[in-house]
Amino acid sequence: MSSTAEANAKSRQQPPWIVPSSKSTPVLKFQNSLTKAKNEFIPKEGRRVTWYNCGPTVYDASHMGHARTYLSMDIIRRVLEDYFKYEVLFVQNVTDIDDKIILRARQQYLFENLKKEINQLDEKIVKQTEEAWLEYVNAKLKKLDAALVTLAASNWSDFVKKMTPEEVSKVLVLDEKFKMNFTALNTSYNAIQDAKANLEKGNKSKEAAEELLNASQDIVSAWLDARKGQEVNDPKVFRDLPAYWENKYFEDMEALNVRAPDVQTRVSEYIPEIIDYIQKIVDNGYGYVADGSVYFDTSRYDGHNHHHYAKLEPWSKGDTALIEDGEGSLGTTLKGKKSPNDFALWKASKPGEPVWDSPWSQGRPGWHIECSVMASAVLGDNVDIHSGGVDLAFPHHDNELAQAEAYYDCKQWINYFLHAGHLHVEGQKMSKSLKNFITINEALKTYTARQLRIFFLLHQWDAKMDFKKSSMQEAIQLEQFLKNYFDNTKALLYKIQNDGSRGATELPNGAITHRFREPEKEMLALLQKKQDAVHAALCDSINTPVAMNEIMDLVSAANKYMNTGGAKGVNAHLLNKIAKWITSMLKTFGVADNGVDIGFGAAAGQAAGNTEEALMPYLQALSSFRDQVRVGARNKVEHTEFLKLCDSLRDNQMVELGVSLDDQDDGTALVKLVPREELIKAREKKLAIAAEKEAKKAAAAAERERKRLEKLEKGKVPPQELFKQSDEFSKFDENGFPTHTKDGEEVTKSRKKKLQKEYDMQKKLHEEYLKEMSKSA
């Protein structure tokens, strides 16, 4: 083949393809409690993720401490599912068998029965309450100095006086639950005194008795339980309470927009699996039976066959207070432990406690075994993620790990352990046991679910978070900032879509040109930079505070871009792209509704209806405005009257319909859909400012008038008579000017100089007075 032919043949071949290079991107890492470090997230099955989250123990209302865990984990779950596109199997339990539930159910049952039996206030119920009160003092204040306990029991009033803020601070070091117990005792004491006063007055009504009992419920319930608790054996008593609070918990989660678990487990439904699980732990040599209960042998387990006890918090091993708290108030009396570090897998039940048959006794599961069994039953012998509150790390989660690894005889059951940080309220740690908690329902009466979620996003999920008004105000302001941005963006895009420009700019010579100039290139570059920054933040253990900061920076830049360009200067496609990306991130975080392209979504309470119902109010407003314009035109009113009609349409009819007409410098208006209540507030604020301005104006006019009248009043006196009214002088010249003092001495030159100024001033005032009088004559 000739060289020419070869050249032609080569020219018809594709040139070599150059493999593109890519910059390195961050990988997802989690702050892992098992290592106390950020570890790269490597699910064991590629895109599939198994996740077990410790659910609620349902014996009371869910509070913001619960929200700290469940809302935080919901945000992480959404990021994994919606941003990183993992297929997550999210399993969560409900603990409906627990010492706290047993005690609460039993005490509530006994207390309600007592109330039913009491028909009137009498000496007996007062004495019983006093007896209960005294027992409570000795039981709950026992950590205090003995002299203080004696004083409290003998003279409560003096004890209260002694409890100064300084003294309370000292006591709290000894007993963190002192404030809670003090409040219960003080409330009950005052109710007892009121009841005695009622008896003296002859008031023995049932209402008076109920007032005493309700104010002393905690105290009387404990007293009743100590005497009759062992008689409560109806299983329904122990089922009804957790069933009620479980329903309330899921209502709260739905109100917070927390996704429901993919699989929900309930302890009471897994008793056979729990018994089998415990038996295998015993068979593997890590459990033993004593007095009908079964215990985990921590000494045998720790260090045996490469096992490690207390992987999460090895420094907490042997912490008696934490171990006893984990065993539950009904479990501390169990006997037969080989070591104080051992914990119950199965508890032999005493009278007054629910029971299930087992090979060892009629009893119930220990708290820690429940999660190990249910997580294993659904997710197996190795789980990607386990999560919960940081206060559960030891002993609960450490015991969970030990039980599962003893059951499977494996080295690692959980690969990543995530712990949500503590929640404090105005600086103080919140706890249900301390009764200083804010329920989720209470919080939602003050703040919206969106505002609470934004507040959580502004705090790293594994750090301490202080729930306080000032921080919530920051979240509310951020929400409004975002809402204003979305409203302005949508209004601007709608205007460009309908102004006939198709987003192009018309030049003076009639030609058109694009709107992708340097400002647009800068905005696009900033968008890409922020997208990378948000991705890096989410890869960094789902760092939502940093991600939110990056998003807010972009919003600020977009606002500046819109304000500078207006409808005739912005690139609609770029503006749309930015707003859609920001919305997509807020959807990922659970802040925006899934069904919207731009913005948060439908306003709360905004219901859908048929087209006629939706449109008619707007059409009626338009028709009414048209009628008024036509009448004005026929009557040839001043053009200012038409402007007043336009202002009325903007400030009244449109406000009632939830439409904001935002007047622009070019004479047009941006149209925004805004909640009616928000517009009314803005209108009222505007009217209040205007009224204040008018009031100040009127006050200034009144002050000017007062000074004018005062000046006129002063000008009534002719200058010739001015000094004659004073006893300072004795002689005057023909013009009434002083020549001698009252002592007969001539007025000095310096004094005359000053008097001349006064004389001239009065002459001027008097002339003005005469002029004013001539006008009114």
Coordinates of C-alpha atoms in Angstrom, one line a residue, residues 5 47 68 99 112 136 210 256 331 337 376 381 407 427 462 513 561 603 619 671 676 720 727 740:
A5 CA -3.2 5.2 0.8
R47 CA -25.2 -0.5 48.9
R68 CA -32.4 14.4 70.4
D99 CA -38.8 -2.3 85.7
E112 CA -56.4 5.2 90.6
Y136 CA -40.8 9.6 101.3
E210 CA -58.8 14.6 95.2
L256 CA -41.7 15.6 64.1
G331 CA -33.5 -6.0 89.9
K337 CA -24.4 -12.9 91.4
S376 CA -30.1 -10.6 66.0
D381 CA -24.7 -12.1 63.3
Y407 CA -24.1 -15.9 71.6
G427 CA -27.7 24.7 80.4
D462 CA -22.9 13.5 68.5
T513 CA -28.3 38.9 24.0
Y561 CA -27.5 38.4 42.8
A603 CA -48.1 25.9 54.2
L619 CA -61.5 36.2 40.8
V671 CA -46.1 38.2 43.3
R676 CA -52.3 35.0 55.4
Q720 CA -41.7 100.0 78.5
D727 CA -38.6 95.4 92.5
H740 CA -31.3 103.4 89.2

